Short mmCIF file of C-alpha atoms and ligand atoms in Angstrom, two decimals:
data_model
loop_
_atom_site.label_atom_id
_atom_site.label_comp_id
_atom_site.label_asym_id
_atom_site.label_seq_id
_atom_site.Cartn_x
_atom_site.Cartn_y
_atom_site.Cartn_z
CA MET A 1 5.73 53.94 -221.41
CA LYS A 2 6.79 50.22 -222.03
CA LYS A 3 6.58 47.46 -219.49
CA ILE A 4 9.00 47.17 -216.64
CA ILE A 5 10.93 43.96 -216.23
CA GLN A 6 11.05 44.19 -212.22
CA ASP A 7 6.89 43.17 -212.76
CA LEU A 8 7.94 39.60 -213.80
CA SER A 9 8.67 36.82 -211.34
CA PHE A 10 11.15 34.36 -211.96
CA THR A 11 8.86 31.94 -213.42
CA GLN A 12 7.45 35.12 -215.79
CA VAL A 13 11.09 36.08 -216.93
CA SER A 14 11.12 31.91 -217.70
CA GLU A 15 8.32 32.15 -220.26
CA LEU A 16 9.53 35.03 -221.28
CA THR A 17 13.04 33.84 -222.11
CA LYS A 18 11.51 31.13 -223.75
CA SER A 19 9.09 32.64 -225.96
CA CYS A 20 12.25 34.72 -227.26
CA ASN A 21 13.88 31.49 -228.18
CA GLN A 22 16.27 31.56 -225.86
CA PRO A 23 17.80 28.52 -223.89
CA SER A 24 16.60 28.59 -220.17
CA PHE A 25 19.72 29.55 -218.72
CA ARG A 26 19.38 32.93 -219.95
CA ALA A 27 16.48 33.10 -217.82
CA LYS A 28 18.76 32.65 -214.65
CA GLN A 29 21.19 35.65 -216.27
CA LEU A 30 19.08 38.54 -216.94
CA TYR A 31 17.33 37.40 -213.81
CA GLU A 32 19.87 37.72 -211.57
CA GLY A 33 20.91 40.93 -213.58
CA ILE A 34 17.70 41.92 -212.85
CA MET A 35 18.00 41.31 -208.82
CA GLN A 36 21.54 43.07 -209.12
CA GLY A 37 19.74 46.44 -210.06
CA LYS A 38 21.00 46.73 -213.40
CA ASN A 39 19.06 48.00 -216.56
CA ILE A 40 18.62 45.47 -219.51
CA SER A 41 21.14 46.98 -221.39
CA GLN A 42 23.90 46.60 -218.51
CA ILE A 43 23.78 42.66 -218.26
CA THR A 44 26.93 41.63 -219.72
CA THR A 45 26.37 37.86 -219.72
CA LEU A 46 23.45 38.43 -222.88
CA PRO A 47 23.51 38.54 -226.07
CA ALA A 48 22.97 41.97 -227.53
CA SER A 49 20.18 40.28 -229.90
CA PHE A 50 18.38 39.01 -226.87
CA LYS A 51 18.75 42.33 -225.26
CA ASN A 52 17.46 44.00 -227.94
CA MET A 53 14.22 41.57 -228.84
CA LEU A 54 13.86 42.95 -224.56
CA LEU A 55 13.97 47.00 -225.09
CA ASN A 56 11.57 46.56 -227.60
CA GLU A 57 9.14 45.51 -225.17
CA PHE A 58 10.59 47.01 -221.39
CA GLU A 59 11.77 50.00 -220.55
CA ASP A 60 15.77 49.86 -219.71
CA CYS A 61 15.98 51.53 -216.64
CA ALA A 62 12.87 51.84 -214.31
CA ILE A 63 14.20 53.74 -211.58
CA SER A 64 17.34 55.74 -211.47
CA ILE A 65 18.06 57.75 -208.66
CA VAL A 66 18.13 61.81 -209.36
CA ARG A 67 19.59 62.81 -205.90
CA THR A 68 20.42 61.62 -202.47
CA LEU A 69 21.01 63.35 -199.47
CA THR A 70 23.13 61.95 -196.39
CA SER A 71 22.35 62.45 -193.06
CA THR A 72 25.19 63.27 -190.50
CA ASP A 73 23.95 59.88 -188.75
CA GLY A 74 24.45 58.15 -191.72
CA THR A 75 20.21 58.00 -192.92
CA GLU A 76 19.96 58.65 -196.78
CA LYS A 77 17.03 60.04 -198.37
CA TYR A 78 16.77 59.26 -202.32
CA LEU A 79 14.42 61.04 -205.10
CA PHE A 80 13.78 58.48 -207.73
CA ARG A 81 12.90 59.01 -211.08
CA LEU A 82 10.73 56.80 -213.06
CA ALA A 83 10.28 56.32 -216.48
CA ASP A 84 7.95 58.36 -217.40
CA GLY A 85 9.44 61.09 -215.63
CA ASN A 86 7.68 60.96 -212.21
CA ILE A 87 9.29 61.69 -209.21
CA ILE A 88 9.22 60.06 -205.98
CA GLU A 89 10.93 59.55 -202.54
CA GLY A 90 12.57 57.23 -200.21
CA VAL A 91 14.76 56.28 -197.34
CA PHE A 92 17.50 54.73 -196.06
CA MET A 93 18.46 54.01 -191.94
CA LYS A 94 21.20 52.51 -190.56
CA TYR A 95 19.88 50.37 -187.18
CA LYS A 96 22.09 47.96 -185.52
CA TYR A 97 19.89 45.37 -186.28
CA GLY A 98 19.94 46.18 -190.14
CA ASN A 99 19.75 48.55 -192.65
CA THR A 100 15.87 49.71 -193.49
CA GLN A 101 14.68 51.06 -196.89
CA CYS A 102 11.57 53.33 -196.71
CA ILE A 103 9.48 52.29 -200.07
CA SER A 104 6.98 54.40 -201.87
CA THR A 105 4.06 52.69 -203.28
CA GLN A 106 2.12 55.34 -205.02
CA VAL A 107 3.03 59.19 -206.58
CA GLY A 108 1.48 61.02 -204.55
CA CYS A 109 -1.40 60.09 -202.48
CA ARG A 110 -4.94 59.96 -202.35
CA MET A 111 -5.92 59.78 -198.66
CA GLY A 112 -5.59 63.38 -197.54
CA CYS A 113 -4.28 63.16 -194.10
CA LYS A 114 -3.64 67.02 -193.02
CA PHE A 115 -0.25 66.33 -191.55
CA CYS A 116 1.51 64.68 -194.59
CA ALA A 117 3.21 66.20 -197.30
CA SER A 118 2.62 63.26 -199.48
CA THR A 119 -1.12 64.07 -200.56
CA LEU A 120 -0.58 67.59 -201.14
CA GLY A 121 -0.87 67.04 -204.95
CA GLY A 122 -3.15 64.43 -204.60
CA ARG A 123 -2.58 60.92 -206.16
CA VAL A 124 -0.72 61.08 -209.75
CA ARG A 125 -0.35 57.15 -210.38
CA ASP A 126 -0.13 53.98 -208.48
CA LEU A 127 3.28 51.98 -208.76
CA THR A 128 3.44 48.94 -210.49
CA SER A 129 4.85 46.46 -208.30
CA GLY A 130 7.82 46.13 -210.47
CA GLU A 131 8.50 49.89 -209.63
CA ILE A 132 8.35 49.41 -205.95
CA LEU A 133 10.58 46.57 -206.47
CA ALA A 134 13.32 48.78 -208.26
CA GLN A 135 13.39 51.13 -205.66
CA VAL A 136 14.88 48.53 -203.29
CA LEU A 137 17.13 46.76 -206.16
CA ALA A 138 18.69 50.20 -207.04
CA VAL A 139 19.28 51.01 -203.07
CA ASN A 140 20.56 47.26 -202.58
CA ALA A 141 22.81 47.88 -205.32
CA LEU A 142 23.86 51.70 -204.56
CA HIS A 143 25.04 50.18 -201.33
CA GLY A 144 27.35 46.74 -202.65
CA GLY A 145 24.76 44.56 -201.55
CA THR A 146 24.07 41.43 -203.82
CA ARG A 147 21.14 38.74 -204.12
CA GLU A 148 23.16 36.35 -201.17
CA LYS A 149 24.57 39.50 -199.31
CA ARG A 150 21.76 42.00 -198.97
CA ALA A 151 22.89 45.52 -198.22
CA VAL A 152 18.84 46.36 -197.05
CA THR A 153 17.31 43.99 -194.56
CA ASN A 154 14.06 45.28 -193.47
CA LEU A 155 11.37 47.30 -195.73
CA VAL A 156 8.81 49.46 -194.88
CA LEU A 157 6.12 50.73 -196.72
CA MET A 158 5.68 54.20 -195.43
CA GLY A 159 6.95 56.55 -198.21
CA SER A 160 4.31 58.01 -199.95
CA GLY A 161 1.02 56.44 -200.70
CA GLU A 162 -1.43 54.14 -199.06
CA PRO A 163 -0.53 50.70 -200.21
CA PHE A 164 -4.00 49.13 -199.67
CA ASP A 165 -5.28 51.74 -202.00
CA ASN A 166 -3.28 50.31 -204.46
CA TYR A 167 -3.46 46.59 -203.45
CA ASP A 168 -2.74 44.16 -206.61
CA ASN A 169 0.48 45.55 -207.05
CA VAL A 170 1.45 45.96 -203.38
CA VAL A 171 0.62 42.18 -202.95
CA ALA A 172 2.44 41.43 -206.24
CA PHE A 173 5.55 42.80 -204.89
CA LEU A 174 5.56 41.51 -201.82
CA LYS A 175 5.49 37.90 -203.26
CA ASN A 176 8.40 38.97 -205.47
CA VAL A 177 10.25 40.58 -202.97
CA THR A 178 9.91 37.74 -200.82
CA ALA A 179 10.60 34.66 -203.56
CA ALA A 180 13.06 32.50 -202.61
CA GLU A 181 15.07 33.06 -206.33
CA GLY A 182 15.03 36.18 -205.87
CA ILE A 183 15.70 39.14 -203.49
CA ASN A 184 14.24 36.64 -200.88
CA ILE A 185 13.54 39.52 -198.21
CA SER A 186 11.46 37.67 -195.09
CA ALA A 187 8.09 38.79 -194.52
CA ARG A 188 8.97 39.59 -191.11
CA ASN A 189 11.55 41.96 -191.56
CA ILE A 190 8.73 43.82 -193.84
CA SER A 191 6.41 46.44 -192.19
CA LEU A 192 3.53 47.59 -194.38
CA SER A 193 1.29 50.86 -192.83
CA THR A 194 -2.08 51.62 -193.95
CA CYS A 195 -4.22 54.27 -192.46
CA GLY A 196 -6.93 51.49 -191.95
CA LEU A 197 -8.24 50.65 -195.18
CA VAL A 198 -10.68 47.83 -193.00
CA ASP A 199 -11.87 45.97 -196.05
CA LYS A 200 -8.54 45.72 -197.61
CA MET A 201 -6.67 44.61 -194.09
CA TYR A 202 -9.36 41.50 -193.96
CA GLN A 203 -8.09 40.78 -197.61
CA PHE A 204 -4.90 40.65 -196.78
CA ALA A 205 -4.76 38.36 -193.80
CA GLU A 206 -6.18 35.84 -196.07
CA GLU A 207 -2.78 35.99 -198.51
CA GLY A 208 -0.54 34.28 -196.59
CA ILE A 209 1.93 36.80 -196.09
CA PRO A 210 3.29 37.32 -192.40
CA LEU A 211 4.57 40.78 -192.59
CA ASN A 212 4.42 43.33 -189.70
CA LEU A 213 0.94 45.46 -190.09
CA THR A 214 0.92 48.63 -188.62
CA VAL A 215 -1.83 51.19 -188.91
CA SER A 216 -1.65 54.83 -188.61
CA LEU A 217 -3.91 55.76 -185.68
CA HIS A 218 -3.09 58.93 -184.50
CA ASN A 219 -6.40 59.50 -182.43
CA THR A 220 -8.63 57.89 -179.62
CA THR A 221 -12.00 59.17 -180.90
CA ASP A 222 -13.41 58.64 -184.76
CA ALA A 223 -14.15 62.76 -184.38
CA GLU A 224 -10.83 63.71 -183.33
CA ARG A 225 -8.83 61.24 -185.87
CA ALA A 226 -11.80 62.64 -188.82
CA ARG A 227 -10.00 66.09 -188.30
CA THR A 228 -7.09 65.06 -189.45
CA MET A 229 -7.87 62.09 -191.11
CA PRO A 230 -10.52 61.76 -193.41
CA ILE A 231 -10.63 58.36 -194.17
CA ALA A 232 -12.00 58.07 -190.17
CA ASN A 233 -15.13 58.91 -191.96
CA LYS A 234 -15.34 55.69 -194.11
CA TRP A 235 -14.39 53.41 -191.60
CA SER A 236 -14.37 53.42 -187.51
CA ILE A 237 -11.48 52.84 -185.03
CA ALA A 238 -13.95 50.04 -183.46
CA GLU A 239 -13.89 48.59 -186.92
CA ILE A 240 -9.99 48.98 -187.15
CA LEU A 241 -9.34 46.50 -184.33
CA LYS A 242 -11.59 44.29 -184.73
CA ALA A 243 -9.42 43.79 -188.31
CA CYS A 244 -6.34 43.74 -186.50
CA ASP A 245 -7.32 41.21 -184.21
CA ASN A 246 -8.18 38.72 -187.14
CA TYR A 247 -5.13 39.42 -188.86
CA PHE A 248 -3.17 38.88 -185.32
CA ASN A 249 -5.60 35.63 -185.49
CA LYS A 250 -5.04 34.43 -188.79
CA THR A 251 -0.95 34.91 -188.98
CA GLY A 252 0.12 34.97 -185.41
CA ARG A 253 1.81 38.30 -186.20
CA ARG A 254 0.95 41.10 -183.09
CA TYR A 255 0.04 44.56 -185.16
CA ILE A 256 1.48 47.77 -184.70
CA PHE A 257 -0.26 51.20 -183.94
CA GLU A 258 1.62 54.51 -185.42
CA TYR A 259 0.79 57.82 -183.24
CA ALA A 260 2.28 61.23 -184.49
CA LEU A 261 2.17 63.17 -181.78
CA ILE A 262 0.49 66.47 -182.52
CA VAL A 263 0.07 70.01 -180.25
CA GLY A 264 -3.54 70.48 -179.09
CA GLU A 265 -4.75 67.22 -180.95
CA ASN A 266 -4.07 64.33 -179.75
CA CYS A 267 -1.55 64.03 -176.98
CA ASP A 268 -2.83 65.00 -173.82
CA SER A 269 -3.73 62.92 -171.00
CA ARG A 270 -7.01 62.06 -171.61
CA HIS A 271 -5.57 60.74 -175.05
CA ALA A 272 -3.18 58.56 -173.18
CA ASP A 273 -6.20 57.40 -170.98
CA GLU A 274 -8.28 56.40 -174.03
CA LEU A 275 -5.47 55.00 -175.95
CA ILE A 276 -4.96 52.55 -172.87
CA ALA A 277 -8.70 51.84 -172.49
CA LEU A 278 -8.42 51.09 -176.16
CA LEU A 279 -5.70 49.10 -176.68
CA LYS A 280 -4.86 47.26 -173.48
CA GLY A 281 -4.68 43.69 -173.21
CA ARG A 282 -4.37 43.57 -177.29
CA PRO A 283 -1.20 41.71 -179.10
CA CYS A 284 -0.26 45.52 -180.05
CA HIS A 285 2.88 47.64 -179.91
CA VAL A 286 2.30 51.46 -179.91
CA ASN A 287 4.96 53.54 -182.15
CA LEU A 288 5.12 57.17 -180.84
CA ILE A 289 6.49 59.56 -183.29
CA ARG A 290 7.17 63.31 -183.20
CA LEU A 291 5.26 64.63 -186.04
CA ASN A 292 7.48 66.23 -188.53
CA SER A 293 6.36 69.85 -189.46
CA VAL A 294 5.19 70.51 -192.91
CA LYS A 295 6.09 73.48 -194.29
CA GLU A 296 2.77 73.36 -196.28
CA ARG A 297 0.58 72.46 -192.73
CA THR A 298 0.23 74.35 -189.71
CA LEU A 299 0.25 71.19 -187.23
CA GLU A 300 2.54 70.85 -185.13
CA GLY A 301 4.80 68.14 -183.68
CA ALA A 302 4.78 67.36 -179.61
CA ASP A 303 8.22 68.61 -178.08
CA GLU A 304 10.71 65.81 -176.43
CA LYS A 305 9.79 66.24 -173.38
CA SER A 306 5.80 66.49 -173.99
CA ALA A 307 6.81 62.90 -175.92
CA TYR A 308 8.19 61.08 -173.30
CA SER A 309 5.64 62.46 -170.73
CA PHE A 310 3.33 60.47 -173.22
CA LEU A 311 4.83 57.54 -173.69
CA GLY A 312 5.08 56.81 -169.70
CA MET A 313 1.90 57.50 -169.20
CA LEU A 314 1.59 54.59 -171.98
CA GLU A 315 3.87 52.70 -170.05
CA ARG A 316 2.59 52.74 -166.88
CA GLY A 317 -1.28 52.20 -167.93
CA GLY A 318 0.55 48.77 -169.12
CA LEU A 319 0.90 49.22 -173.32
CA SER A 320 3.92 48.16 -174.68
CA ALA A 321 5.13 51.76 -176.86
CA THR A 322 8.15 52.99 -178.08
CA LEU A 323 8.98 56.40 -179.17
CA ARG A 324 10.63 56.19 -182.46
CA ARG A 325 14.37 57.94 -182.54
CA ARG A 326 14.30 60.88 -185.32
CA THR A 327 16.49 59.86 -187.94
CA GLY A 328 17.72 61.92 -190.88
CA ALA A 329 16.04 65.39 -189.25
CA ASP A 330 18.49 67.53 -190.98
CA ILE A 331 17.86 66.50 -194.75
CA GLY A 332 14.24 67.52 -195.07
CA GLY A 333 11.52 65.60 -192.18
CA ALA A 334 8.60 63.51 -193.47
CA CYS A 335 6.96 61.79 -195.98
CA GLY A 336 6.56 63.86 -199.31
CA GLN A 337 8.80 66.69 -198.26
CA LEU A 338 11.24 66.12 -200.55
CA ARG A 339 9.69 65.41 -203.32
CA ALA A 340 7.82 67.99 -202.53
CA GLY A 341 10.53 70.92 -202.59
CA PHE A 342 11.53 69.13 -205.64
CA LEU A 343 8.91 70.04 -207.42
CA SER A 344 8.26 72.97 -206.82
CA GLU A 345 11.66 73.93 -207.41
CA ASN A 346 11.65 72.68 -210.49
CA ALA A 347 8.19 74.53 -210.77
CA GLN A 348 10.04 77.78 -210.17
CA SER A 349 12.48 77.08 -212.91
CA ALA A 350 10.08 76.26 -215.42
CA ASP A 351 8.43 79.88 -214.42
CA GLU A 352 11.37 81.59 -214.86
N1 LIG B 401 -0.49 55.54 -196.45
C1 LIG B 401 0.43 55.09 -194.93
C2 LIG B 401 1.76 55.12 -195.11
C3 LIG B 401 2.30 56.28 -195.52
S1 LIG B 401 2.65 57.20 -194.02
C4 LIG B 401 -0.18 55.55 -194.21
O1 LIG B 401 -0.60 55.62 -193.80
O2 LIG B 401 0.06 54.47 -192.51
C5 LIG B 401 3.74 56.40 -193.20
C6 LIG B 401 3.36 57.38 -191.67
O3 LIG B 401 4.08 58.03 -191.63
C7 LIG B 401 1.92 57.22 -191.01
O4 LIG B 401 1.73 56.76 -189.99
C8 LIG B 401 1.35 58.51 -191.42
O5 LIG B 401 0.89 58.85 -190.69
C9 LIG B 401 2.91 59.31 -191.06
N2 LIG B 401 3.23 60.48 -191.24
C10 LIG B 401 2.97 61.45 -192.00
N3 LIG B 401 3.26 62.64 -192.18
C11 LIG B 401 3.84 63.18 -191.23
C12 LIG B 401 4.59 63.85 -190.59
N4 LIG B 401 4.27 65.21 -191.06
N5 LIG B 401 5.55 63.57 -189.72
C13 LIG B 401 5.06 62.20 -188.81
N6 LIG B 401 4.33 60.91 -189.26
C14 LIG B 401 4.28 61.19 -190.56
#
């Protein structure tokens, strides 16, 4: 695979342009074209000779949307193909306050959570910062957005992959996506979700990127958490909470916990009491999710009634909590399911 031009910051694009003996206004044209979600060959303001120089070194198309599914509620799911043929997925959701895109940070995942489809085949490879950015540029362009008037206003790093298992590329991406010369999405409109890589949570607090730090908690004790999340064998809930408080002290941003309600695992009244004891008085919010059942997994999500009853217990206990609205339920559920389905379809047709 050649290099990915979306990996470059504006300063790096300027240096590249200079090294190709091009006048400096070409750097602006090139960067503007990239930010518009164009392939190098599609940037009509650039001379062919310069484009050919670029195409010797860089992939023309970092990412392309190969399938779009549209839900009756307006949610869209995409399968993207990367330059090396790998497939990742993403989601676009319309809310009252703006449009949120869910992006992937790795092809697959190696965290091994028992309820998650992204991790079924392990981690194939990390995405480069440019491949993460290209997802945003492609979907923004698809919806008629520009750099000045964005169609994508909010980002969640909750697609396939563990962002902190691809730390350097994710941080480079966050710097580029929030850069004033670029698409300039505010860190406050970005949520990064981690299964709780505590060392990286401390490191990230030093980066000066005040986003919404979200941790997938999903249980109240380390032993029970380890039943569905192998990472619980490495880092304890107590260590996670300390790292969250450090993030709050460094950035002033309150943190968020994801809690997917799984029948028989984490959502009886004892769990509600334990969650209240753990989190009461902390600057945090709890996002309850009804687990999306994954075909390859046996775990079952709580029904609506028990989800609301769990939410009520948390609220009465003094926690700030919400039950996440379900979007796109008719177009294939949770993280990684679309890709898993696509890969097995293709494997079947290859077998035939
Ligand atoms: N690796 C990161 C981010 C990706 S997953 C993390 O673990 O946080 C984004 C969120 O979706 C996480 O909270 C994850 O636990 C949750 N999730 C995974 N599979 C799910 C499923 N089947 N139903 C509901 N939520 C799920």
